[in-house]
Every structure is written in structure tokens, then in C-alpha cells.
XYZ file of C-alpha atoms in Angstrom:
629
model
C 5.509 39.101 -6.654
C 3.121 37.601 -4.903
C 3.729 36.710 -1.069
C 5.102 32.891 -1.041
C 3.691 32.696 2.538
C 0.306 33.254 1.096
C 1.148 30.268 -0.970
C 1.835 28.114 1.517
C -1.151 28.824 3.427
C -3.661 27.981 0.590
C -1.786 24.948 0.460
C -2.242 24.172 4.301
C -6.116 25.264 3.736
C -6.077 22.688 1.090
C -4.616 19.978 3.045
C -7.173 20.415 5.845
C -9.753 20.398 3.390
C -9.056 17.217 1.758
C -8.052 15.620 4.927
C -3.959 15.542 4.945
C -2.828 16.308 8.390
C 0.683 15.136 8.008
C 0.239 12.388 10.025
C 1.379 8.701 9.801
C -1.064 6.930 6.938
C -0.937 4.705 3.823
C -1.126 8.149 1.527
C 1.614 10.682 0.292
C 1.061 13.817 2.344
C 1.863 17.223 1.146
C 1.650 18.774 4.785
C 4.780 17.618 5.760
C 6.356 18.967 2.535
C 5.115 22.435 3.550
C 7.820 24.752 5.003
C 6.303 25.736 8.621
C 7.025 27.906 12.049
C 6.175 25.742 15.134
C 6.095 27.338 18.433
C 7.508 25.054 21.203
C 7.901 26.039 24.514
C 6.787 24.664 28.086
C 4.028 25.420 29.923
C 3.827 28.926 31.693
C 6.719 29.971 29.284
C 4.774 32.798 28.038
C 4.429 30.747 24.355
C 0.800 32.284 24.018
C 1.941 35.838 25.065
C 4.637 35.500 22.439
C 1.767 34.538 19.763
C -0.643 37.090 20.821
C 1.963 40.028 20.710
C 2.892 39.094 17.063
C -0.876 39.274 16.384
C -1.345 42.428 18.282
C -4.478 40.888 19.715
C -5.850 38.878 22.694
C -7.539 35.350 21.378
C -5.666 32.395 22.528
C -7.446 30.408 25.574
C -5.972 31.088 29.141
C -6.532 28.771 32.291
C -4.084 26.567 34.462
C -2.813 23.324 33.024
C -2.575 22.568 29.240
C -4.906 25.210 27.647
C -3.593 24.666 23.983
C -4.540 20.913 23.512
C -4.526 20.801 19.604
C -2.071 22.280 17.438
C -3.034 25.604 16.024
C -1.876 26.474 12.844
C -2.099 30.658 12.616
C -2.126 32.350 9.435
C -1.366 35.987 9.509
C -2.539 38.258 6.230
C -1.304 41.613 6.337
C -4.026 44.058 5.096
C -3.885 47.606 3.808
C -4.028 50.472 6.506
C -7.495 51.189 7.502
C -9.074 47.882 6.621
C -11.071 46.088 9.127
C -9.599 43.359 11.169
C -11.214 39.770 11.279
C -10.653 36.350 11.674
C -11.835 33.008 9.853
C -11.628 29.382 11.070
C -10.913 26.568 8.567
C -13.955 24.446 9.790
C -16.304 27.964 9.511
C -15.114 29.174 6.085
C -17.821 31.375 5.629
C -17.885 32.790 9.100
C -16.030 36.240 9.735
C -15.357 36.782 13.704
C -14.356 40.647 14.412
C -14.924 39.752 18.017
C -11.526 38.362 19.226
C -12.939 37.057 22.473
C -15.363 35.171 20.098
C -12.238 33.689 18.602
C -10.871 32.402 22.164
C -13.957 30.725 22.776
C -14.622 29.324 19.249
C -11.193 27.526 19.618
C -12.078 26.253 23.096
C -14.808 24.776 21.899
C -13.252 23.494 18.890
C -10.985 21.484 20.946
C -13.486 20.003 23.080
C -15.342 18.894 19.894
C -12.247 16.775 18.821
C -11.183 15.508 22.316
C -14.100 16.204 24.514
C -14.185 18.090 27.648
C -11.113 15.947 28.975
C -8.049 17.212 29.269
C -6.688 15.090 26.564
C -4.514 16.229 23.318
C -5.160 15.561 19.501
C -2.929 16.203 16.617
C -5.665 17.003 14.584
C -5.054 20.776 14.098
C -7.080 24.202 13.687
C -6.823 26.354 11.255
C -7.123 30.025 11.727
C -6.672 33.061 9.621
C -6.308 36.193 11.013
C -6.512 39.365 8.555
C -5.238 42.794 9.772
C -3.238 45.881 8.778
C -1.048 45.118 12.034
C 0.473 41.818 11.125
C 2.994 40.625 9.174
C 2.413 37.889 6.465
C 3.579 34.702 8.620
C 2.423 31.376 9.466
C 2.872 29.754 13.051
C 2.002 26.718 14.198
C 0.863 26.714 18.132
C 1.934 23.296 19.969
C 0.827 22.130 23.560
C 2.932 23.343 25.810
C 5.629 20.605 27.301
C 5.206 19.430 30.580
C 6.795 17.159 33.323
C 3.590 16.056 35.120
C 0.315 14.789 34.301
C -2.520 16.583 36.257
C -5.568 14.853 37.419
C -7.933 14.395 34.321
C -5.126 13.251 32.013
C -3.738 10.029 31.246
C -0.210 8.749 32.792
C 1.240 9.054 29.311
C 0.102 12.568 28.399
C 3.764 13.824 29.087
C 4.992 11.372 26.360
C 1.950 11.906 24.378
C 2.560 15.846 24.074
C 6.350 15.512 23.560
C 5.836 12.959 20.757
C 3.324 15.280 19.244
C 5.914 18.107 19.205
C 8.649 15.952 17.993
C 6.595 14.739 15.217
C 6.596 18.721 13.975
C 9.733 19.723 14.583
C 11.329 16.645 13.058
C 9.181 16.993 9.771
C 11.240 16.478 6.576
C 10.512 16.508 2.961
C 12.161 14.220 0.241
C 12.895 16.236 -2.547
C 13.794 14.955 -5.970
C 16.794 16.043 -7.303
C 16.696 17.330 -10.971
C 19.754 16.035 -13.251
C 19.215 17.272 -16.886
C 15.437 17.270 -16.801
C 15.330 13.822 -15.457
C 14.292 13.364 -12.008
C 16.807 11.273 -10.687
C 16.311 8.341 -7.887
C 18.321 10.101 -5.178
C 16.219 11.874 -2.392
C 17.571 14.688 -0.711
C 16.390 14.528 3.160
C 15.655 18.452 4.043
C 14.308 19.575 7.741
C 11.457 21.097 6.763
C 10.166 22.715 10.413
C 11.533 26.191 11.423
C 11.615 25.777 15.412
C 10.468 28.981 17.352
C 12.003 27.984 20.994
C 10.447 29.818 23.965
C 11.788 29.845 26.967
C 11.669 32.096 30.042
C 14.565 34.198 31.072
C 14.064 34.102 34.749
C 14.754 30.170 34.623
C 18.020 28.432 33.605
C 18.459 27.348 30.133
C 19.804 24.317 30.870
C 16.155 23.189 32.209
C 14.589 24.875 29.409
C 12.197 22.222 27.675
C 12.152 24.231 24.471
C 16.087 23.920 24.272
C 16.312 20.725 25.403
C 13.808 19.439 22.571
C 14.907 21.603 19.820
C 18.709 20.517 20.642
C 17.682 16.832 20.118
C 16.509 17.391 16.577
C 18.455 20.487 15.340
C 21.775 19.824 17.397
C 23.541 22.841 15.464
C 20.786 25.063 15.679
C 20.760 25.257 11.819
C 16.657 25.744 11.959
C 16.060 26.876 15.824
C 15.251 30.718 16.419
C 15.246 31.297 20.399
C 12.816 33.625 22.136
C 13.841 34.796 25.732
C 10.538 35.908 27.576
C 10.008 37.243 30.998
C 13.194 39.423 31.065
C 11.624 41.972 32.845
C 10.698 39.224 35.727
C 14.653 38.415 36.452
C 16.233 38.855 39.725
C 17.811 41.970 40.528
C 21.435 42.300 39.816
C 20.874 39.453 36.768
C 20.388 39.916 33.437
C 19.777 37.866 30.195
C 22.874 39.556 28.043
C 24.843 36.430 27.652
C 21.722 34.584 26.601
C 20.451 37.127 24.217
C 24.301 37.320 22.695
C 24.316 33.477 22.671
C 27.267 32.799 24.542
C 25.026 30.787 26.990
C 23.597 28.749 24.287
C 24.765 29.377 20.615
C 22.405 29.435 18.091
C 22.710 30.062 13.955
C 20.278 32.739 14.401
C 20.391 35.846 17.021
C 18.170 35.460 20.053
C 15.366 37.574 20.451
C 13.837 39.025 23.821
C 10.284 40.245 24.476
C 8.811 41.508 27.344
C 4.987 40.344 27.137
C 2.049 41.821 29.366
C 2.068 40.789 33.159
C -1.000 39.080 34.435
C -2.087 42.671 36.125
C -1.851 44.262 32.499
C -4.131 41.271 31.152
C -6.466 41.860 34.096
C -6.521 46.113 33.398
C -7.345 45.086 29.614
C -4.242 46.496 28.509
C -4.207 46.677 24.898
C -1.323 45.254 22.556
C -0.274 48.746 21.006
C 0.295 50.025 24.513
C 2.068 46.521 25.470
C 4.167 47.376 22.226
C 5.247 50.696 23.155
C 5.814 49.538 26.702
C 8.424 46.631 25.271
C 10.138 48.896 22.787
C 10.567 51.573 25.963
C 12.054 48.903 28.191
C 14.838 47.668 26.086
C 15.755 51.219 24.884
C 15.838 52.366 28.403
C 17.502 49.316 30.364
C 21.151 49.707 30.112
C 22.207 46.052 29.739
C 19.926 45.885 26.402
C 19.888 49.374 25.192
C 22.571 48.210 22.406
C 20.442 45.146 21.435
C 17.058 47.336 21.469
C 16.709 47.295 17.530
C 16.505 43.562 17.471
C 14.577 42.815 20.286
C 10.453 43.089 20.689
C 7.569 41.190 19.699
C 7.040 43.542 16.399
C 10.671 42.492 15.200
C 10.422 38.927 15.818
C 7.297 38.662 13.605
C 9.275 40.714 10.826
C 12.199 38.444 11.113
C 10.183 35.156 11.322
C 8.401 36.633 7.796
C 11.345 37.196 6.214
C 13.102 33.866 6.990
C 9.978 31.822 6.338
C 9.498 33.232 2.907
C 12.929 32.780 2.075
C 12.881 29.110 3.074
C 9.757 28.589 0.911
C 11.514 30.419 -2.011
C 14.343 27.889 -1.827
C 11.683 24.678 -1.439
C 9.509 25.840 -4.155
C 11.901 24.126 -7.198
C 11.837 20.345 -5.315
C 8.334 21.107 -4.097
C 7.202 21.101 -7.536
C 9.130 17.936 -8.350
C 7.689 15.859 -5.284
C 4.266 17.410 -6.472
C 4.467 16.206 -10.064
C 6.244 12.874 -8.784
C 3.228 12.061 -6.523
C 0.799 13.051 -9.283
C 2.170 10.333 -11.185
C 2.269 7.732 -8.635
C -1.323 8.096 -7.460
C -2.694 8.384 -11.139
C -0.811 4.754 -11.654
C -2.136 3.573 -8.444
C -5.780 4.725 -9.446
C -5.527 2.897 -13.117
C -4.275 -0.317 -11.169
C -7.322 -0.052 -9.005
C -9.747 0.110 -11.644
C -12.612 2.199 -12.642
C -15.658 2.800 -10.148
C -18.297 0.060 -10.924
C -20.990 1.097 -13.700
C -24.526 2.157 -12.420
C -26.869 0.552 -15.584
C -26.863 -3.151 -16.265
C -25.101 -2.662 -19.645
C -22.134 -1.176 -18.008
C -22.278 -3.848 -15.250
C -22.267 -6.878 -17.722
C -19.405 -4.897 -19.953
C -17.246 -4.612 -16.736
C -17.957 -8.247 -16.194
C -17.109 -9.605 -19.402
C -13.650 -7.227 -19.769
C -12.600 -8.771 -16.429
C -13.224 -12.149 -17.752
C -11.773 -11.748 -21.011
C -8.341 -10.435 -19.157
C -8.265 -13.378 -17.148
C -8.723 -15.644 -19.964
C -6.281 -14.127 -21.596
C -3.768 -14.416 -18.964
C -4.401 -18.111 -18.580
C -3.775 -18.563 -22.062
C -0.587 -17.095 -21.799
C 0.559 -19.290 -19.027
C -0.437 -22.019 -21.498
C 0.986 -20.732 -24.436
C 4.418 -20.251 -22.626
C 4.192 -16.325 -22.358
C 3.940 -16.743 -18.664
C 5.547 -19.654 -16.850
C 3.650 -22.609 -15.617
C 2.641 -24.505 -19.218
C 5.761 -26.244 -19.141
C 4.533 -28.283 -16.292
C 1.948 -30.426 -18.868
C 5.133 -31.187 -20.879
C 6.497 -32.744 -17.839
C 3.761 -34.535 -17.056
C 4.228 -36.311 -20.662
C 7.875 -36.332 -21.056
C 8.558 -37.842 -17.549
C 5.860 -38.690 -15.233
C 4.010 -40.989 -17.736
C 6.782 -42.985 -19.101
C 7.841 -43.039 -15.570
C 4.484 -44.688 -14.171
C 4.372 -47.289 -17.345
C 7.889 -48.159 -16.438
C 7.027 -48.897 -12.940
C 4.208 -51.208 -14.067
C 5.315 -54.435 -12.573
C 4.397 -57.006 -15.449
C 6.931 -59.599 -14.429
C 4.524 -60.465 -11.448
C 1.381 -60.397 -13.987
C 3.536 -62.758 -16.182
C 5.131 -64.744 -13.639
C 5.445 -68.299 -14.218
C 2.630 -69.476 -11.993
C 0.280 -66.613 -12.927
C 1.195 -67.506 -16.858
C 0.184 -71.217 -15.949
C -2.903 -70.763 -14.202
C -4.296 -68.432 -16.885
C -3.298 -70.793 -19.616
C -4.826 -73.694 -17.888
C -8.218 -72.075 -17.092
C -7.986 -70.661 -20.670
C -7.866 -74.342 -22.140
C -11.170 -75.726 -20.188
C -11.704 -79.408 -20.392
C -10.321 -79.369 -24.041
C -6.471 -78.455 -24.496
C -5.492 -76.142 -27.114
C -4.087 -77.601 -30.542
C -1.419 -75.247 -31.771
C -1.411 -71.770 -29.707
C -3.334 -71.003 -26.500
C -4.763 -68.049 -27.809
C -7.733 -67.538 -25.206
C -4.824 -67.499 -22.653
C -2.715 -65.167 -24.691
C -5.665 -62.774 -24.786
C -6.271 -63.036 -20.877
C -2.618 -62.367 -20.120
C -2.446 -59.060 -22.293
C -6.028 -58.112 -21.205
C -4.818 -58.503 -17.622
C -1.509 -56.659 -18.295
C -3.045 -54.016 -20.117
C -5.641 -53.001 -17.778
C -2.853 -51.840 -15.103
C -1.998 -49.418 -17.925
C -5.303 -47.663 -16.696
C -3.718 -46.289 -13.565
C -0.798 -44.360 -15.212
C -3.674 -43.115 -18.037
C -5.688 -41.857 -15.072
C -2.724 -40.310 -13.169
C -1.554 -37.972 -16.381
C -5.527 -36.835 -16.807
C -5.315 -36.110 -13.216
C -1.885 -34.287 -13.200
C -3.183 -31.871 -15.644
C -6.054 -31.327 -14.437
C -4.135 -30.136 -11.065
C -1.470 -28.077 -13.469
C -4.451 -26.257 -15.200
C -6.176 -25.844 -11.997
C -3.232 -24.158 -10.401
C -2.866 -22.015 -13.498
C -6.489 -20.766 -12.935
C -5.622 -19.512 -9.226
C -2.375 -17.926 -10.394
C -4.161 -16.394 -13.334
C -6.761 -15.203 -10.771
C -4.290 -13.595 -8.858
C -2.667 -12.109 -11.585
C -5.675 -10.363 -13.079
C -5.930 -7.076 -11.220
C -9.498 -6.392 -11.900
C -10.515 -9.432 -10.326
C -8.910 -8.222 -6.807
C -11.404 -5.373 -7.253
C -14.390 -7.482 -7.097
C -13.949 -10.602 -4.436
C -17.439 -11.931 -5.376
C -16.670 -12.217 -9.055
C -13.375 -13.445 -8.340
C -15.098 -16.582 -6.594
C -17.720 -16.824 -9.302
C -15.011 -16.905 -12.102
C -12.608 -19.469 -9.952
C -15.855 -21.526 -9.605
C -17.146 -21.391 -13.120
C -13.457 -22.211 -14.419
C -12.796 -25.153 -11.978
C -16.087 -26.472 -12.929
C -15.340 -26.331 -16.415
C -11.763 -27.951 -16.012
C -13.569 -30.698 -13.575
C -15.888 -31.523 -16.944
C -12.981 -31.636 -18.944
C -11.026 -33.905 -16.818
C -13.924 -36.311 -16.853
C -13.932 -35.976 -20.729
C -10.486 -36.493 -20.889
C -10.582 -39.481 -18.217
C -13.226 -41.210 -20.396
C -11.458 -40.726 -23.806
C -8.183 -41.782 -22.396
C -9.248 -45.060 -20.868
C -10.919 -45.894 -23.781
C -7.832 -46.115 -25.771
C -6.728 -48.628 -23.194
C -9.613 -50.546 -23.548
C -9.686 -50.390 -27.553
C -6.162 -51.910 -27.043
C -7.845 -54.553 -24.719
C -10.496 -55.107 -27.080
C -8.666 -55.907 -29.996
C -5.110 -57.302 -30.595
C -2.816 -56.540 -33.206
C -2.795 -59.808 -35.085
C -0.040 -59.291 -37.324
C 2.649 -59.275 -34.153
C 1.624 -62.659 -33.450
C 1.623 -64.055 -36.997
C 5.306 -63.784 -36.962
C 5.334 -66.128 -33.641
C 5.599 -69.457 -35.229
C 8.081 -68.450 -37.831
C 10.365 -67.143 -35.091
C 9.967 -70.394 -33.502
C 11.282 -72.230 -36.475
C 13.621 -70.118 -37.077
C 14.990 -70.935 -33.566
C 14.914 -74.576 -34.627
C 12.126 -74.912 -31.321
C 9.811 -78.064 -32.993
C 5.909 -77.367 -31.986
C 5.435 -78.833 -28.190
C 3.071 -81.911 -28.026
C 0.022 -81.244 -25.874
C 1.984 -83.560 -23.692
C 4.370 -80.520 -22.603
C 2.185 -77.562 -22.881
C 2.919 -76.657 -19.257
C 6.531 -77.220 -19.735
C 8.453 -74.442 -18.110
C 10.149 -73.140 -21.298
C 6.930 -73.167 -23.457
C 5.256 -71.088 -20.395
C 8.299 -68.739 -20.637
C 7.808 -68.391 -24.293
C 4.256 -67.595 -23.843
C 5.223 -64.701 -20.979
C 7.929 -63.510 -22.979
C 5.571 -62.795 -25.898
C 2.908 -61.306 -24.163
C 5.569 -58.930 -22.370
C 6.898 -58.171 -25.876
C 3.402 -57.099 -27.213
C 2.500 -55.180 -23.667
C 5.627 -53.316 -24.251
C 4.716 -52.559 -27.650
C 1.256 -51.214 -26.821
C 2.719 -49.250 -23.970
C 4.948 -47.540 -26.091
C 1.903 -46.424 -28.378
C -0.388 -45.619 -25.537
C 2.329 -43.472 -24.647
C 2.370 -41.225 -27.289
C -1.539 -41.293 -27.901
C -2.271 -40.813 -24.120
C -0.661 -37.328 -24.154
C -2.640 -36.265 -27.789
C -5.944 -37.577 -25.779
C -5.391 -35.372 -22.653
C -4.501 -32.226 -24.789
C -7.319 -32.469 -27.008
C -10.063 -32.751 -24.407
C -8.200 -30.776 -21.448
C -5.895 -28.150 -22.766
C -7.401 -27.589 -25.943
C -10.368 -27.312 -24.723
C -9.358 -24.710 -21.448
C -8.267 -22.623 -24.264
C -10.945 -22.343 -26.319
C -14.359 -22.500 -24.051
C -12.857 -22.023 -20.134
C -15.504 -19.611 -19.296
C -18.200 -20.412 -22.085
C -20.883 -21.945 -19.426
C -20.287 -19.044 -17.394
C -20.843 -16.230 -20.121
C -24.263 -18.139 -21.277
C -25.484 -17.591 -17.231
C -24.194 -14.574 -17.255
C -26.309 -13.328 -20.133
C -29.308 -14.043 -18.217
C -28.857 -12.199 -14.976
C -30.438 -8.978 -14.364
C -28.934 -5.427 -13.259
C -29.283 -6.351 -9.359
C -27.688 -9.835 -9.923
C -24.474 -8.352 -11.896
C -24.332 -5.796 -9.279
C -23.911 -8.578 -6.447
C -20.644 -9.810 -8.910
C -19.132 -6.293 -8.895
C -19.910 -5.986 -4.940
C -16.020 -4.395 -4.721
C -13.794 -4.890 -1.718
C -14.462 -2.096 0.628
C -11.021 -1.601 1.274
C -10.125 -1.156 -2.209
C -13.374 0.923 -2.884
C -12.017 3.004 0.202
C -8.444 3.213 -0.966
C -9.847 4.666 -4.494
C -11.780 7.451 -2.994
C -9.101 8.475 -0.496
C -6.148 8.314 -3.653
C -8.784 10.194 -5.768
C -9.285 13.084 -2.678
C -5.180 12.860 -2.449
C -4.927 13.584 -6.197
C -7.455 16.496 -6.062
C -5.265 18.151 -3.507
C -1.732 17.611 -5.280
C -3.397 18.732 -8.457
C -4.347 21.912 -6.639
C -1.238 22.369 -5.306
C 0.352 22.173 -8.944
C -2.029 24.777 -10.063
C -1.841 27.064 -6.938
C 2.439 26.566 -7.439
C 2.384 27.374 -11.280
C 0.016 30.449 -10.888
C 2.511 32.193 -8.681
C 5.720 34.200 -10.251
C 8.576 33.479 -8.133
C 11.790 34.510 -8.838
C 15.160 32.280 -8.625
């Protein structure tokens, strides 16, 4: 079976190459889903020496203060005996380092490239792979050492910044879908995904250990924390670390492991790691207090234990990791589909894209009018409620008051009195009353125009493709509103003509019945001497009101027909016709300005495509590995 740690190594390198560092972002992160081991400890706890002991090489920068200022993802690959040792950096993939002093320098230089020559920190990791016959397959993340005080050249927030970075790594969780009858359920299992290697010096009280303090906060039961004791050989005479190593001082789920690192004098004398490991073994086997623990002490044992445990954790996470990757691929593909395709490069392709987007918008607009989407019903409300209410509010009684009737009748007679019925007076009274209907008629046209305009805006917001192209969105909106205004003007003209038609030609049959009605009522024809009698004028006003009400009833039916014909029907048929005509005259460059995509959407699509490549690569990597359940 291919080593699962190597699988995770490849996935981590893919994450780095494609910009997934596990930081907070608007994109799903694969990095946080990968099991890892984070090495945590305070400054001067011996953390770097532990790592060098596991590797068997001097390769980490040394100095006072904060030396590790970026996370170092250390990937160890075991080679066959006799193979030559070398190192590779993720940012220098084709360069092999055989001189580990050069490795140390490159770590320092790459740190400075990201943070400058200041003493600030960065959460962007450095990737280092070491290939050697003297290592176990293992991946460790060396984090900046925890500190309590900022030194000169560091910001006041450095203490909190380092703690927050360390906490972000060791709190790392992966959300795994539960598989139920081959169907991914909506339930999530929140699984801590980082193994903590907590390094504490034995010559200090564990109660003050920075590593123990922070690991206890995120892993209070010690279920994923491995304790490492350094500087056991530097403890005061008469004291030992047995209580700590046997878990009585602070209990963890896993046994504590003690190590003896090289002293500064050993480093100055260039004592190599092979000799240092031999002396470490001799120390534990020859010291009476630790002799019974010697088989599970030392940096070599630590490396083997961590390698075995990491592989077991990876193996247990593989099924959930596959589910997570498959689900994320579906989500990424879905969002990419919503964002639409990249812009075409040729004029024909651009014209086709613009036409397709416009057709989509036009289809949504028609769905609103036809009742598939909400909004079209508001037009019916104008005809069924607003127009009748407006007609009812017309104050014909004021227009047909006794004084006004007398005034218009008298003026219409001129110097000669009417013989039988004051026809001109009737006409003037009717015309002056009917003219007031123009107000509700125009209001109905404007109300429908406002609704259609609102539906255009709604349809634009519901056309996902128009969100992709802000310039085209503005043009389509402008063209649609311009068409609606043109249709409104035509509708207003046609609707007002209906009112003017009623004013220009009266329905004679209505008035022909009036003398008969009078006779049936037993009222004699008025003489010229009582033509201004109140009863007579009241009769005229009543007749005119009856006629006006009849016309109102007729217009109540005909105005909606005119409005629908001139506005609604035309909007459905030809909302963007003028725009399409102008579109055919545009050149490729002009079409390109219409498809000037929102930079945020363009960047989002690029980021999603890049992240999708990562997840597909991860899917292929996992599918290619034969692992046993």
C-alpha cells in the first residue's frame, strides 16, 4: 500500500501551488481538511532542536528572539539505504539542496521575502521536503514559538498575533459528510484535524508551559496531544522528570516522550546527529531514573510514533475526505455555472453572448407578465380597482351644480333662446364633464408604465448573466425603459383619443328618449319664460350626469384595452427591438465594452476555477491510492 503520508504531502503541495493556505477566505479550503502535526512550544523550549533530531540534520535558522516567523511545513520522505540525501522547497520545485547549511539560509531568505527584514510574522507557510534514508515518512508543521513579551522591532500585538496563528492551526477542524445509504446527508461531523506536538522544557514547571497551556485550551482531554519533554539532562541535581514522563504531573491520552538534544557546546563543536542520537540513547539507558522508560524515549522513537499515528489518522479520515472533496467539487461547479462562461474573444461570439443574455432577460420579463413570476397581477389591479376608484372620485356634481348648469345653458343660448331643448348647452355640459376623465385615463397609463418599469428592473436583477456584465446591464435597462416610455406615449395618445372621441360625438339615441320620458312623467314642455326654472335646470343636470355615467362605464372597459394593446402587448412583443437593431451595427470593440465584466466576478471565476483544479487533483490523488479499510 502506498504510504498515506506521501498522499497528504502531495495534497499539501497542491494546496500551496494553487493558493490554499487554510486561511479565512470566501473559498472552500482543502488545507484545513488534511490531517497534520503541529509542533508547538515557547521560545527556547528546544522545539527546533527536536525537529532537527527527528530529521538528523542541522537545517533550521538559529538565533535569539523569534527565529521561526513563518509556519514551516516539513515533509519527510524515507529513501532506500545508500540513497543521497537532499531537500526541495515548494517555491523552488526544480532545485535540489544537498548542502543543509544552504537550506538554513534559504529558509531565512524566504522568510524575509514575505515579511521583510523586520521581526514580524506571516501565516503563509514555507514548504520544505527532505528526502533521506535516515528519516521516517512524516509531515510536521513548525510554528513560531510562543512568547510573552515583544522585543525591539516587533509590534505590540506580536504576542497575540503568534498565539492566534498557533491557535488557528491547532484548532483546525474538518467538516465531514456522513454517508447514509450512499446518499450524503446534511449532517456534519465536526472533527479536530490537527495533532498537537507540545514541546515543554523539563527544567521548568509544566504549569507555566506555553505549549501545555494552549493545547489544554483546544484539547482539554488530551485526545490529540503528544507531550515532548526537552532538557531532561539540564534539570537540577536531585530532581527528575519521571512524574512528568509517566503522566502523573499532567495526563495525556498518549505517553509522554523525553528527548535529549544537543547542547550549545555540542552545536559549536559540530557534533553530528548520529553521534547525538547515540548519546541520547545512552543517557536514557544508563540513567537509573529513566532506565525503565528507555525503550520509548528519544527523538528516533518520537519520529516513529508520530509517523505511525499520523498514518492511522489519515487512514481514518480518507472516507470523509473523499465525501468532502466530491461535495465541494459539485458546489464549485454549480457556482461557476451560475457565474457564466468567460467572455468570447471574436466579434461573432460576443454578439451571440449579448443576444443570448438579452433573450434570457426578455424571457424572464414575459414570465412576470404571464403570471409565471409575480408582478403581472398588479396591472390587473390598476384596471379593476385604481381606474374605477379614480372615475368614482370625479366630482361631476360640482361640474353639474345648479349655478354651473344655468351659466353654461345661458351662455350657449346667446341672444336667442332655445326653442325646445338647449342642445348647445347640453353639449358644453357634457364636454366639460367628460374632459375630466382624461385625468384617470392618464393615471392608468402612468400606473401601468410604472409597473412595467418595475418589472424590467426585477427581471434584470433576476437575470444572473446580467450581473456578470454591468455595462450590458446598464444598456439593457436603458433600452428597455426607453421602449416603455415610447409605448407609454403611444398609449397615452390612444387612450386620450378615446375620451376625445366621446366628447366629439354624442350618442343621440340616449337623448332621443328624453322627451318621451318627460311625457310619461306628465311634465309639459317648458315655455320660454320658465327656461331657467330650477326644476328645469335640475332635469338637464340629471340628464347630463346619466349620460356621463354611461360614458364612464364604457371607458372603464375600453381604457384597459387600449393600455394593454399599446403597452403590455407591445412590451411582450418588442421591448428590445430597437436595441437589437442598434446591436447589429456595433463592431467587435463596441461589443466588448458591453461585455466589460465586473472585475469582482471575473476574479471570483478565476479563483473558483483554480480551487476546482485543486479539488479535482485531490480527487484523482485519493482515487489512485489503494488503501485498506
